[in-house]
Amino acid sequence: MLDVVVLVSGSGTLLQALIDDVASGGAPYRLVGVGSDRTDIAGLDRARAARLETFVVDVAAHPDRAAWDAALCQAISDLGPQVVVSAGFMKIIGPVTLGRHRILNTHPALLPSFPGAHAVRDALTHGVVVTGTTCHWVDEGVDTGPIIDQREVRVNPDDDEASLHERIKVQERLMLVDVLHRIATGDLPVPS
């Protein structure tokens, strides 16, 4: 059984997809905890409702980013996961945590196109007709790690940022569940 920690910063809809998958009884992984950089978020409420262990490592509670990174690494390590999922976690993870844990992330664009925090808006501004979502391993860069999987989403002529992002999120949730199943069953290797 693959032990997974999920990191969230907001509403936790990706987390909910994983909670629902585990609750269905067929998941080859288990969620051992949920962490955040913020205290009052819906993602932590979802985790608590599912009776998952939670932790918060607030950047402001530490003297600098290096101290925050060390504290995040320790909080994750205390739960002993084989894989960490960054599910809408809106902080750049530092070298201590990256050196100790294998972290995957989902991104609402077909990387390497449109990295960063405004991917959906950037895709619309560029006028692409196809965008989508990417699951990738996290490295030191911003959305630059090795790609694990991608799913395409067509851009409709009447799409705005919200409508397009909602359709991308549907594919993102399906992809994340699929990727974790494939990792847990050995179909996708975890980098060493």
mmCIF file of C-alpha atoms in Angstrom:
data_model
loop_
_atom_site.group_PDB
_atom_site.id
_atom_site.type_symbol
_atom_site.label_atom_id
_atom_site.label_comp_id
_atom_site.label_asym_id
_atom_site.label_seq_id
_atom_site.Cartn_x
_atom_site.Cartn_y
_atom_site.Cartn_z
ATOM 1 C CA MET A 1 0.000 0.000 0.000
ATOM 2 C CA LEU A 2 1.390 3.382 -1.043
ATOM 3 C CA ASP A 3 1.319 5.987 1.741
ATOM 4 C CA VAL A 4 0.506 9.494 0.478
ATOM 5 C CA VAL A 5 0.603 12.942 2.074
ATOM 6 C CA VAL A 6 -1.353 15.692 0.323
ATOM 7 C CA LEU A 7 -0.429 19.394 0.513
ATOM 8 C CA VAL A 8 -3.185 21.986 -0.012
ATOM 9 C CA SER A 9 -3.575 25.765 0.135
ATOM 10 C CA GLY A 10 -7.216 26.283 -0.777
ATOM 11 C CA SER A 11 -10.540 24.578 -1.379
ATOM 12 C CA GLY A 12 -9.151 21.045 -1.639
ATOM 13 C CA THR A 13 -11.137 19.772 -4.629
ATOM 14 C CA LEU A 14 -8.186 17.650 -5.783
ATOM 15 C CA LEU A 15 -7.860 16.312 -2.246
ATOM 16 C CA GLN A 16 -11.570 15.488 -2.252
ATOM 17 C CA ALA A 17 -11.125 13.404 -5.403
ATOM 18 C CA LEU A 18 -8.490 11.352 -3.563
ATOM 19 C CA ILE A 19 -10.629 11.084 -0.409
ATOM 20 C CA ASP A 20 -13.548 9.852 -2.521
ATOM 21 C CA ASP A 21 -11.323 7.353 -4.334
ATOM 22 C CA VAL A 22 -10.052 5.913 -1.050
ATOM 23 C CA ALA A 23 -13.584 5.819 0.372
ATOM 24 C CA SER A 24 -14.729 3.789 -2.646
ATOM 25 C CA GLY A 25 -12.582 0.932 -1.371
ATOM 26 C CA GLY A 26 -10.586 0.289 -4.531
ATOM 27 C CA ALA A 27 -7.625 2.622 -4.066
ATOM 28 C CA PRO A 28 -4.190 0.955 -3.895
ATOM 29 C CA TYR A 29 -2.916 3.836 -1.752
ATOM 30 C CA ARG A 30 -3.860 5.430 1.543
ATOM 31 C CA LEU A 31 -3.878 9.043 2.624
ATOM 32 C CA VAL A 32 -1.772 9.320 5.775
ATOM 33 C CA GLY A 33 -2.097 13.082 6.230
ATOM 34 C CA VAL A 34 -2.845 16.488 4.779
ATOM 35 C CA GLY A 35 -0.661 19.539 5.243
ATOM 36 C CA SER A 36 -1.068 23.198 4.456
ATOM 37 C CA ASP A 37 0.658 26.548 4.635
ATOM 38 C CA ARG A 38 -2.588 28.195 5.832
ATOM 39 C CA THR A 39 -4.920 27.463 8.735
ATOM 40 C CA ASP A 40 -8.465 28.442 7.772
ATOM 41 C CA ILE A 41 -9.046 26.715 4.444
ATOM 42 C CA ALA A 42 -11.678 24.364 3.097
ATOM 43 C CA GLY A 43 -9.019 21.799 2.172
ATOM 44 C CA LEU A 44 -8.203 21.207 5.843
ATOM 45 C CA ASP A 45 -11.923 21.019 6.649
ATOM 46 C CA ARG A 46 -12.268 18.290 3.995
ATOM 47 C CA ALA A 47 -9.312 16.411 5.509
ATOM 48 C CA ARG A 48 -10.722 16.629 9.022
ATOM 49 C CA ALA A 49 -14.152 15.498 7.817
ATOM 50 C CA ALA A 50 -12.421 12.425 6.371
ATOM 51 C CA ARG A 51 -10.650 11.897 9.726
ATOM 52 C CA LEU A 52 -7.225 12.464 8.233
ATOM 53 C CA GLU A 53 -4.323 13.791 10.271
ATOM 54 C CA THR A 54 -3.573 17.408 9.411
ATOM 55 C CA PHE A 55 -0.707 19.833 9.937
ATOM 56 C CA VAL A 56 -0.029 23.487 9.134
ATOM 57 C CA VAL A 57 3.414 24.928 8.468
ATOM 58 C CA ASP A 58 2.895 28.679 8.068
ATOM 59 C CA VAL A 59 5.693 30.584 6.355
ATOM 60 C CA ALA A 60 5.109 33.580 8.657
ATOM 61 C CA ALA A 61 5.821 31.429 11.727
ATOM 62 C CA HIS A 62 9.420 30.887 10.622
ATOM 63 C CA PRO A 63 12.348 33.317 10.426
ATOM 64 C CA ASP A 64 13.010 32.592 6.737
ATOM 65 C CA ARG A 65 12.109 30.294 3.855
ATOM 66 C CA ALA A 66 14.905 27.854 4.724
ATOM 67 C CA ALA A 67 13.505 27.360 8.228
ATOM 68 C CA TRP A 68 10.009 26.951 6.777
ATOM 69 C CA ASP A 69 11.303 24.369 4.291
ATOM 70 C CA ALA A 70 12.982 22.385 7.093
ATOM 71 C CA ALA A 71 9.781 22.483 9.169
ATOM 72 C CA LEU A 72 7.676 21.371 6.177
ATOM 73 C CA CYS A 73 10.087 18.525 5.489
ATOM 74 C CA GLN A 74 9.892 17.366 9.108
ATOM 75 C CA ALA A 75 6.087 17.536 9.228
ATOM 76 C CA ILE A 76 5.874 15.420 6.070
ATOM 77 C CA SER A 77 8.579 13.016 7.265
ATOM 78 C CA ASP A 78 6.726 12.424 10.529
ATOM 79 C CA LEU A 79 3.943 10.778 8.476
ATOM 80 C CA GLY A 80 6.294 8.549 6.465
ATOM 81 C CA PRO A 81 4.843 8.824 2.941
ATOM 82 C CA GLN A 82 6.375 7.314 -0.172
ATOM 83 C CA VAL A 83 4.793 10.066 -2.297
ATOM 84 C CA VAL A 84 3.653 13.615 -1.577
ATOM 85 C CA VAL A 85 0.940 15.227 -3.716
ATOM 86 C CA SER A 86 0.982 18.980 -4.147
ATOM 87 C CA ALA A 87 -2.736 19.545 -4.768
ATOM 88 C CA GLY A 88 -3.152 23.265 -5.187
ATOM 89 C CA PHE A 89 -0.312 23.954 -2.741
ATOM 90 C CA MET A 90 0.659 27.496 -3.658
ATOM 91 C CA LYS A 91 4.164 27.655 -2.229
ATOM 92 C CA ILE A 92 7.470 26.865 -3.893
ATOM 93 C CA ILE A 93 8.903 23.866 -2.067
ATOM 94 C CA GLY A 94 12.509 24.233 -0.995
ATOM 95 C CA PRO A 95 15.594 22.052 -1.430
ATOM 96 C CA VAL A 96 15.422 20.286 1.948
ATOM 97 C CA THR A 97 11.927 18.939 1.283
ATOM 98 C CA LEU A 98 12.679 18.188 -2.378
ATOM 99 C CA GLY A 99 15.829 16.326 -1.354
ATOM 100 C CA ARG A 100 13.938 14.026 0.991
ATOM 101 C CA HIS A 101 10.501 13.511 -0.587
ATOM 102 C CA ARG A 102 9.155 12.602 -4.026
ATOM 103 C CA ILE A 103 6.505 15.198 -4.773
ATOM 104 C CA LEU A 104 4.092 15.285 -7.678
ATOM 105 C CA ASN A 105 2.028 18.255 -8.751
ATOM 106 C CA THR A 106 -0.856 18.923 -11.085
ATOM 107 C CA HIS A 107 -0.895 22.047 -13.217
ATOM 108 C CA PRO A 108 -3.781 23.488 -15.283
ATOM 109 C CA ALA A 109 -1.947 23.627 -18.619
ATOM 110 C CA LEU A 110 -0.086 21.341 -21.001
ATOM 111 C CA LEU A 111 3.446 21.960 -19.782
ATOM 112 C CA PRO A 112 5.901 23.218 -20.818
ATOM 113 C CA SER A 113 3.373 25.779 -22.064
ATOM 114 C CA PHE A 114 2.004 28.265 -19.530
ATOM 115 C CA PRO A 115 3.881 27.510 -16.304
ATOM 116 C CA GLY A 116 3.169 29.535 -13.176
ATOM 117 C CA ALA A 117 0.149 30.735 -11.259
ATOM 118 C CA HIS A 118 -1.927 32.105 -14.172
ATOM 119 C CA ALA A 119 -1.854 29.219 -16.630
ATOM 120 C CA VAL A 120 -5.532 29.282 -17.587
ATOM 121 C CA ARG A 121 -5.542 33.044 -18.124
ATOM 122 C CA ASP A 122 -2.303 32.797 -20.115
ATOM 123 C CA ALA A 123 -3.753 30.075 -22.364
ATOM 124 C CA LEU A 124 -6.820 32.203 -23.105
ATOM 125 C CA THR A 125 -4.685 35.289 -23.754
ATOM 126 C CA HIS A 126 -2.572 33.309 -26.218
ATOM 127 C CA GLY A 127 -5.683 32.116 -28.032
ATOM 128 C CA VAL A 128 -4.907 28.395 -27.904
ATOM 129 C CA VAL A 129 -7.673 26.026 -28.988
ATOM 130 C CA VAL A 130 -6.423 23.131 -26.855
ATOM 131 C CA THR A 131 -5.051 23.331 -23.348
ATOM 132 C CA GLY A 132 -5.341 20.862 -20.488
ATOM 133 C CA THR A 133 -3.616 19.633 -17.384
ATOM 134 C CA THR A 134 -0.267 18.093 -16.537
ATOM 135 C CA CYS A 135 0.913 15.893 -13.697
ATOM 136 C CA HIS A 136 4.655 16.219 -13.113
ATOM 137 C CA TRP A 137 7.335 15.516 -10.549
ATOM 138 C CA VAL A 138 8.344 18.646 -8.670
ATOM 139 C CA ASP A 139 11.895 19.931 -9.043
ATOM 140 C CA GLU A 140 13.620 23.202 -8.129
ATOM 141 C CA GLY A 141 11.977 25.151 -10.941
ATOM 142 C CA VAL A 142 8.425 26.405 -11.381
ATOM 143 C CA ASP A 143 6.472 23.683 -13.202
ATOM 144 C CA THR A 144 9.643 22.339 -14.844
ATOM 145 C CA GLY A 145 9.869 18.802 -13.437
ATOM 146 C CA PRO A 146 9.566 15.582 -15.454
ATOM 147 C CA ILE A 147 6.079 15.114 -16.913
ATOM 148 C CA ILE A 148 4.145 12.056 -15.713
ATOM 149 C CA ASP A 149 0.853 12.465 -17.590
ATOM 150 C CA GLN A 150 -1.228 15.028 -19.482
ATOM 151 C CA ARG A 151 -4.891 15.394 -20.414
ATOM 152 C CA GLU A 152 -6.199 17.680 -23.150
ATOM 153 C CA VAL A 153 -9.142 20.062 -22.792
ATOM 154 C CA ARG A 154 -10.580 21.914 -25.780
ATOM 155 C CA VAL A 155 -11.075 25.665 -25.418
ATOM 156 C CA ASN A 156 -14.611 26.697 -26.354
ATOM 157 C CA PRO A 157 -15.164 30.014 -28.175
ATOM 158 C CA ASP A 158 -17.264 31.328 -25.265
ATOM 159 C CA ASP A 159 -14.887 30.207 -22.497
ATOM 160 C CA ASP A 160 -13.759 32.619 -19.834
ATOM 161 C CA GLU A 161 -11.113 31.823 -17.248
ATOM 162 C CA ALA A 162 -13.601 30.349 -14.759
ATOM 163 C CA SER A 163 -15.457 28.094 -17.204
ATOM 164 C CA LEU A 164 -12.280 26.775 -18.786
ATOM 165 C CA HIS A 165 -10.638 26.196 -15.408
ATOM 166 C CA GLU A 166 -13.648 24.207 -14.198
ATOM 167 C CA ARG A 167 -13.418 21.855 -17.193
ATOM 168 C CA ILE A 168 -9.672 21.505 -16.682
ATOM 169 C CA LYS A 169 -10.232 20.639 -13.006
ATOM 170 C CA VAL A 170 -12.493 17.739 -13.982
ATOM 171 C CA GLN A 171 -9.683 16.219 -16.042
ATOM 172 C CA GLU A 172 -7.092 17.124 -13.402
ATOM 173 C CA ARG A 173 -8.946 15.153 -10.719
ATOM 174 C CA LEU A 174 -9.367 12.093 -12.955
ATOM 175 C CA MET A 175 -5.708 12.237 -13.982
ATOM 176 C CA LEU A 176 -4.438 12.549 -10.404
ATOM 177 C CA VAL A 177 -6.427 9.521 -9.235
ATOM 178 C CA ASP A 178 -5.196 7.546 -12.249
ATOM 179 C CA VAL A 179 -1.565 8.552 -11.683
ATOM 180 C CA LEU A 180 -1.666 7.504 -8.027
ATOM 181 C CA HIS A 181 -3.191 4.151 -8.982
ATOM 182 C CA ARG A 182 -0.424 3.623 -11.549
ATOM 183 C CA ILE A 183 2.309 4.572 -9.067
ATOM 184 C CA ALA A 184 0.834 2.370 -6.331
ATOM 185 C CA THR A 185 0.601 -0.651 -8.653
ATOM 186 C CA GLY A 186 4.122 -0.176 -10.002
ATOM 187 C CA ASP A 187 3.114 0.913 -13.509
ATOM 188 C CA LEU A 188 4.802 4.293 -12.967
ATOM 189 C CA PRO A 189 8.149 4.417 -11.180
ATOM 190 C CA VAL A 190 8.852 6.897 -8.399
ATOM 191 C CA PRO A 191 12.157 8.684 -9.049
ATOM 192 C CA SER A 192 14.905 7.781 -6.616
#
